[in-house]
Structures are given as C-alpha cells and as structure tokens.
PDB file of C-alpha atoms in Angstrom:
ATOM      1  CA  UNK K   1     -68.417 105.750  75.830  1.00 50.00           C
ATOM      2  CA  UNK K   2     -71.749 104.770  74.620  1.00 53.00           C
ATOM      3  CA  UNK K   3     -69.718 102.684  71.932  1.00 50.00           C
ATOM      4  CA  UNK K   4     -68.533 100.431  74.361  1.00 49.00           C
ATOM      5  CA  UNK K   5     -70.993  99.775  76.310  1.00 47.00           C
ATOM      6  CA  UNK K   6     -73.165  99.182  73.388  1.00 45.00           C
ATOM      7  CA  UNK K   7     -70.330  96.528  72.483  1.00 41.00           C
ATOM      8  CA  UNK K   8     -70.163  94.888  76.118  1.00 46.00           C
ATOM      9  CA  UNK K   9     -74.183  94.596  76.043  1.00 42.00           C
ATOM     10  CA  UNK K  10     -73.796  92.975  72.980  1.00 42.00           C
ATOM     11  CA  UNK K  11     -71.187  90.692  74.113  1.00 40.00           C
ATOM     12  CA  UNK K  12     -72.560  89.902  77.264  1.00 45.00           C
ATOM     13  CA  UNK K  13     -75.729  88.574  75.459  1.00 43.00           C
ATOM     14  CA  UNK K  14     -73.777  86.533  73.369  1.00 39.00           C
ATOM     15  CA  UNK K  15     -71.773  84.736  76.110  1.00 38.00           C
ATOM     16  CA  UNK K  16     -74.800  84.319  78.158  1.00 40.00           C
ATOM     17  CA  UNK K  17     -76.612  82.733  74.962  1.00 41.00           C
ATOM     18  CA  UNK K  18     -73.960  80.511  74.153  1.00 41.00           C
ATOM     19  CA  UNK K  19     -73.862  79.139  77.821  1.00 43.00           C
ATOM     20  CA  UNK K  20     -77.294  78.462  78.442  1.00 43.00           C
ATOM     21  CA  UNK K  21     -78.263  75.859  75.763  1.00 42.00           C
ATOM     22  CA  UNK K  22     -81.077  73.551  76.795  1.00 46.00           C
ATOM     23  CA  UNK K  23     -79.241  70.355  75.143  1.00 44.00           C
ATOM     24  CA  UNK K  24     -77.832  68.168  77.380  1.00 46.00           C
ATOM     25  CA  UNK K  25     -74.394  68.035  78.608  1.00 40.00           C
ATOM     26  CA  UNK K  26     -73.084  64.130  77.987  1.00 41.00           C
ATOM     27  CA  UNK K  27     -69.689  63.576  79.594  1.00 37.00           C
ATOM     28  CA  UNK K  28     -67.904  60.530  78.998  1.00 40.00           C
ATOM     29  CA  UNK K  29     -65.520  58.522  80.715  1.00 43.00           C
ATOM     30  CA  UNK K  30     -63.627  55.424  80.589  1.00 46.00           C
ATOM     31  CA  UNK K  31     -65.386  52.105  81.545  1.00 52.00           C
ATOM     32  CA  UNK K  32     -61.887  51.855  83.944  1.00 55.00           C
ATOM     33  CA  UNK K  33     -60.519  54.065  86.248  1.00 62.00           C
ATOM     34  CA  UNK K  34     -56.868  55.137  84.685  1.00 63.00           C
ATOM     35  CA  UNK K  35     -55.903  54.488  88.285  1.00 66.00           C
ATOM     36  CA  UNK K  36     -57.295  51.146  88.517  1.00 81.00           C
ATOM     37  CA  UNK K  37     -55.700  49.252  85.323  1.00 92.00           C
ATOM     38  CA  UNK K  38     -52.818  48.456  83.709  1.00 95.00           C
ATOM     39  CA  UNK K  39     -52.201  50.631  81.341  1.00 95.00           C
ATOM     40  CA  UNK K  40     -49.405  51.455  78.132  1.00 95.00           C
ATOM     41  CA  UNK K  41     -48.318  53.374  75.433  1.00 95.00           C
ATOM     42  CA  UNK K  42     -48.084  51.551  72.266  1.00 92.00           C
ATOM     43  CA  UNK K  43     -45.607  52.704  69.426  1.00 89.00           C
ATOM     44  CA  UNK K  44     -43.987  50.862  66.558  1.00 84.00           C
ATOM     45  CA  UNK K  45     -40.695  48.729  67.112  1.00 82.00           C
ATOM     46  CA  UNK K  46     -37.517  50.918  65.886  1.00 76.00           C
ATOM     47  CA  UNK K  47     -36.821  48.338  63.098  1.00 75.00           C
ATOM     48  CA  UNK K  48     -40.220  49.119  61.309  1.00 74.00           C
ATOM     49  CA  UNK K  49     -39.345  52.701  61.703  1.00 70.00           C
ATOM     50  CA  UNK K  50     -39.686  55.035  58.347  1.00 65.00           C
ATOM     51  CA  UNK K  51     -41.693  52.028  57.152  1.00 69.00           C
ATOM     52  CA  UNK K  52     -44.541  51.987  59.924  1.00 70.00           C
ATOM     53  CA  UNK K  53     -45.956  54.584  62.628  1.00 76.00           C
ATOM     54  CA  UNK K  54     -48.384  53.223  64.470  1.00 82.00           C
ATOM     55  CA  UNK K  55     -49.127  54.458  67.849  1.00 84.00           C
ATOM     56  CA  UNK K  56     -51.885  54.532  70.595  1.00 93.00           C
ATOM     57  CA  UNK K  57     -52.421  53.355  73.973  1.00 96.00           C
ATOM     58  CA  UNK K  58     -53.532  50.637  75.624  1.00 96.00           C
ATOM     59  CA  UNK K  59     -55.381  48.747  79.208  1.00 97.00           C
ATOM     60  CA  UNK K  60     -55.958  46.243  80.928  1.00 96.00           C
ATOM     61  CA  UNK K  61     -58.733  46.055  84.142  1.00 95.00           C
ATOM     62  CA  UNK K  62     -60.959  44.239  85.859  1.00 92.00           C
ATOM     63  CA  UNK K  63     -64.193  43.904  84.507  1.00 90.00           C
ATOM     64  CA  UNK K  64     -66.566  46.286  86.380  1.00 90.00           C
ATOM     65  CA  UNK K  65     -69.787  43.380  85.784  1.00 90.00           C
ATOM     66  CA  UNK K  66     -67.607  40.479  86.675  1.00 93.00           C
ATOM     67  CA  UNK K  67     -64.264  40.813  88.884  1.00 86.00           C
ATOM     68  CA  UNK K  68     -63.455  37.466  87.892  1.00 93.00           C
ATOM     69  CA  UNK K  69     -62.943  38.516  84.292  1.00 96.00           C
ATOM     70  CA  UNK K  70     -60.723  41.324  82.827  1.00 96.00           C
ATOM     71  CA  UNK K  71     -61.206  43.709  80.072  1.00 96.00           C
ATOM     72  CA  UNK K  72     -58.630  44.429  77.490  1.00 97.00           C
ATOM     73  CA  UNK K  73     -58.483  47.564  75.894  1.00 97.00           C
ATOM     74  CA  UNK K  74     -56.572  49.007  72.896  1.00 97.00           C
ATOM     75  CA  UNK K  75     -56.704  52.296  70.500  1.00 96.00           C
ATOM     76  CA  UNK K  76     -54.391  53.031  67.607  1.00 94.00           C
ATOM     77  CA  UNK K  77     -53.733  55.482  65.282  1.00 93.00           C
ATOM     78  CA  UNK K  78     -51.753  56.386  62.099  1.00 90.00           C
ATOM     79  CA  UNK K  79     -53.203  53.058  60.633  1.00 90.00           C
ATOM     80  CA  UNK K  80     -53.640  51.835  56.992  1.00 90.00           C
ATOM     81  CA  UNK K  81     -57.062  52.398  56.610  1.00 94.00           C
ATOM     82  CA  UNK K  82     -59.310  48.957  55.519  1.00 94.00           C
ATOM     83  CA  UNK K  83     -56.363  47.039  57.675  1.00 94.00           C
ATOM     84  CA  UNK K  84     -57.203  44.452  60.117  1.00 96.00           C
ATOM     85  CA  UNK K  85     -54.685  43.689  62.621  1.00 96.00           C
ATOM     86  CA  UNK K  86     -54.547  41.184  65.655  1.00 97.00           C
ATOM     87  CA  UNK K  87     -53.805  41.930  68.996  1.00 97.00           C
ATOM     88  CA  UNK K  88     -53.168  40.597  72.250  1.00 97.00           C
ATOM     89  CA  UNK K  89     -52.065  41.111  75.874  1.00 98.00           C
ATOM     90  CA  UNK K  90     -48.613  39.031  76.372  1.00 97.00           C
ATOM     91  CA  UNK K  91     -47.152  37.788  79.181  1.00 97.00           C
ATOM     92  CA  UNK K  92     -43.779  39.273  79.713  1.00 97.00           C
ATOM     93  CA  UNK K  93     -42.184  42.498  77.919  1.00 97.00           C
ATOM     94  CA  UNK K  94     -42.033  43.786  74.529  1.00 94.00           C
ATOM     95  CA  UNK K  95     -39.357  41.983  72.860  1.00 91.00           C
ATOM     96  CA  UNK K  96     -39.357  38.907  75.593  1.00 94.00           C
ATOM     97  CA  UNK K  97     -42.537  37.392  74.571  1.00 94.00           C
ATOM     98  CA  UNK K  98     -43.773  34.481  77.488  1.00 96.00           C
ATOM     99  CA  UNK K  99     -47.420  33.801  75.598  1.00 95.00           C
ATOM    100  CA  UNK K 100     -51.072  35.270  75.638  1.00 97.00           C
ATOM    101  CA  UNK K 101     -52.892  35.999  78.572  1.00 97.00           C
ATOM    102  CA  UNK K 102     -55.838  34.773  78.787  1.00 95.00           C
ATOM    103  CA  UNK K 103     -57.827  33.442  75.609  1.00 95.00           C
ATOM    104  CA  UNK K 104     -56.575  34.614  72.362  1.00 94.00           C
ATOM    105  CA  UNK K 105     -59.971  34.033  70.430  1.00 95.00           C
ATOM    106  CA  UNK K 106     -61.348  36.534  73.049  1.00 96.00           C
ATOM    107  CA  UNK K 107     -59.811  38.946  70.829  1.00 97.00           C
ATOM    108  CA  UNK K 108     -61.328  40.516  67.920  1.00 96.00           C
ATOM    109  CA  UNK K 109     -59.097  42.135  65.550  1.00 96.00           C
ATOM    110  CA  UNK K 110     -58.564  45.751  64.982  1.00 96.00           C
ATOM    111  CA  UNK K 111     -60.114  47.237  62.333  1.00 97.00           C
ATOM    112  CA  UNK K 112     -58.615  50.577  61.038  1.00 95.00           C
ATOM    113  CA  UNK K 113     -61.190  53.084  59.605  1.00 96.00           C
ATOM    114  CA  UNK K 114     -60.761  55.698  57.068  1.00 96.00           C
ATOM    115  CA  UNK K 115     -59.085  57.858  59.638  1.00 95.00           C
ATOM    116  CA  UNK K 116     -56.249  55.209  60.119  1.00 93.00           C
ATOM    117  CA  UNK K 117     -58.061  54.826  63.931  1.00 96.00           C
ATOM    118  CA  UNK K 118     -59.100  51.952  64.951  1.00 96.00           C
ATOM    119  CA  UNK K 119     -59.845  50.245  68.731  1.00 96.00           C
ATOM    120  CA  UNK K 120     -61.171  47.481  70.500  1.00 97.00           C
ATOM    121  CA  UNK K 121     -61.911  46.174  73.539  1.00 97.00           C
ATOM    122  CA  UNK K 122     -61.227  41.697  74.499  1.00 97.00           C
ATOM    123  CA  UNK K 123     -63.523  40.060  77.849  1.00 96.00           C
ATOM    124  CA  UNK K 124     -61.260  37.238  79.451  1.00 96.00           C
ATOM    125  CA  UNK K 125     -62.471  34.627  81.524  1.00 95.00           C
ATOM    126  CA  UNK K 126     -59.093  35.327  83.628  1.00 95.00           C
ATOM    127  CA  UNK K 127     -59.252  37.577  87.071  1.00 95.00           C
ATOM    128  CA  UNK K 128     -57.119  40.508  86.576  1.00 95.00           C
ATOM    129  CA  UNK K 129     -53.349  39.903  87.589  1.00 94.00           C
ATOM    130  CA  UNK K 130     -52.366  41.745  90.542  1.00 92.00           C
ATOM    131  CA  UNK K 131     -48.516  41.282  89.639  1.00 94.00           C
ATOM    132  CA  UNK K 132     -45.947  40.440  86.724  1.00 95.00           C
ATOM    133  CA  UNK K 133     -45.414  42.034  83.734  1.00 97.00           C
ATOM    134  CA  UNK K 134     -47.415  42.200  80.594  1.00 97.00           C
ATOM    135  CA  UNK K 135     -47.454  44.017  77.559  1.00 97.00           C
ATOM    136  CA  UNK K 136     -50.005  44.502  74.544  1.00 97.00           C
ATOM    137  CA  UNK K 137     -48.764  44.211  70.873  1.00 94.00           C
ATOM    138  CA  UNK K 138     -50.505  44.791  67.870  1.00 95.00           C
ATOM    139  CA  UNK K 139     -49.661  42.486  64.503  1.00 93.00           C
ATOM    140  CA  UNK K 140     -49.446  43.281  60.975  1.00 92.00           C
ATOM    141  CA  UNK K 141     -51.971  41.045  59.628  1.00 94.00           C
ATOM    142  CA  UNK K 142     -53.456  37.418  60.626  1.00 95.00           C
ATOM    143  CA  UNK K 143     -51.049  35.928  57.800  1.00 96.00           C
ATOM    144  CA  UNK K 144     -48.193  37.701  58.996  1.00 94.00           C
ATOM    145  CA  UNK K 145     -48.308  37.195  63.692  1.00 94.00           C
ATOM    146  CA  UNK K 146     -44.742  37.528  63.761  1.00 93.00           C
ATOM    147  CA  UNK K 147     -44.724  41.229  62.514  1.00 92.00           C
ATOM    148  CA  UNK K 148     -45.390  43.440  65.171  1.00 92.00           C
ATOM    149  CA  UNK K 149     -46.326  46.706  64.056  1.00 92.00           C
ATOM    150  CA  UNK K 150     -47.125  48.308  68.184  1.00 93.00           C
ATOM    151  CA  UNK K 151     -45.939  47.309  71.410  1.00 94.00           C
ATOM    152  CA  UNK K 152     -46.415  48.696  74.792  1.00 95.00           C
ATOM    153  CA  UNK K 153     -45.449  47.682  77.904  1.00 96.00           C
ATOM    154  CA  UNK K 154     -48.407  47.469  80.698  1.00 97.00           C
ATOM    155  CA  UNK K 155     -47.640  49.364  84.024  1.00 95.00           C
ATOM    156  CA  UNK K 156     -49.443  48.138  86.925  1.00 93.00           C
ATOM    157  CA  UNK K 157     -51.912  50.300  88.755  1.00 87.00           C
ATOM    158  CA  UNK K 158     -51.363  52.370  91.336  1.00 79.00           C
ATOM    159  CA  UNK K 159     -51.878  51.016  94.737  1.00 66.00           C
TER     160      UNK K 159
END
C-alpha cells in the first residue's frame, strides 16, 4: 500500500511540474480563416505519377490589411530539395487552364528546403473573387511552365 502511494505522490509531482512551466504558451494560426478562403489540395497530375509526388495544400483570401487585395497561399511537400518551382492561381480547373489571376510577377517562386518543404505566400492587387472557379498549380522549373508537377482545384468558402 505504501508502494503505491509513494508512486502516485511521485507521479502527481511530475504531472503537476510538467504543466506549470513559466514559458509562454504561443499558439499559432492562419493569417485566413479556413472558412473564409478558397482553399485546395494540391497533388501531382497522374501522368507524372511514379516519376513525381508532390503534394500540399493551398488558399486563396482576402487580404486581412487591404480587402481590395488577396493573398495567395501555397505549401508543398515531398519536394526535390534546392528546387525552385513557379506557381500560380489559374483561372479555371486543373487541366482547363483560362490564365493567371491576378499578376503573375506577384509570385515568388517556391523554394524547396532540405526537407523537400517548401511554401509561399503572393499579395495581388485584385479583390478576392466571390465566384468562378480557380485552381493553383505548381511548375517544374521556370525553363520548363508547361510541366506541372501539383494542381489543386480551389473550393470557394463557405457562405
């Protein structure tokens, strides 16, 4: 008896330790509201398959500082690491391509770390669309646009 309650004294202490830290707590969220944005899931085109896996996700909102503008948002993994790919929002679907939205020099390229991650995040000097469809893709290289190594279709947000 005195066993365990030697061993629930001890464990008590230790939980109440480990709970009471004086660091802060940091929680972090989103700059957008998942509700709020378009938003996708990006994977790579069945003919690349076996050859590339790329995957990630990806959004679209309006910018929280200007509601004139929207924010572009994408994150990818599985990666090359040192690669550098171009992306964009798209008018349209995946595979029925109707042309950028917004600027395309507001986006930077993606560029994949050591752990084959790699995001980014484009300001355009266009209000966010309230209908249509839209769709991010993600290229192989700025020499090679017309490979597309991720695609995702954009659904709107809830309303």
């Amino acid at each position: 008896m005195r066993a365990s309650a030697a061993v629930s004294l001890i464990v008590s202490t230790f939980v109440l330790g480990s709970c009471g830290g004086r660091a802060p707590v940091e929680i972090k969220t989103d700059a957008q509201p998942v509700a709020a944005r378009w938003n996708a899931v990006l994977s790579t085109p069945p003919e690349l398959g076996g050859i590339v896996d790329e995957h990630g996700q990806a959004w679209m909102g309006a910018d929280p500082k200007d509601p004139g503008q929207t924010q572009a948002h994408v994150d990818m993994s599985n990666a090359v690491p040192g690669a550098k790919h171009p992306w964009h929002v798209h008018r349209g679907k995946c595979g029925s391509d109707q042309g950028v939205f917004g600027p395309a020099d507001a986006y930077k390229p993606l560029k994949v770390e050591s752990d084959g991650k790699a995001s980014a995040t484009a300001v355009l000097s266009v209000p966010l669309p309230k209908t249509g469809d839209y769709f991010v893709n993600v290229h192989a290289s700025a020499t090679n646009m017309k490979t597309i190594v991720a695609c995702g279709n954009l659904a709107p947000p809830a309303r």
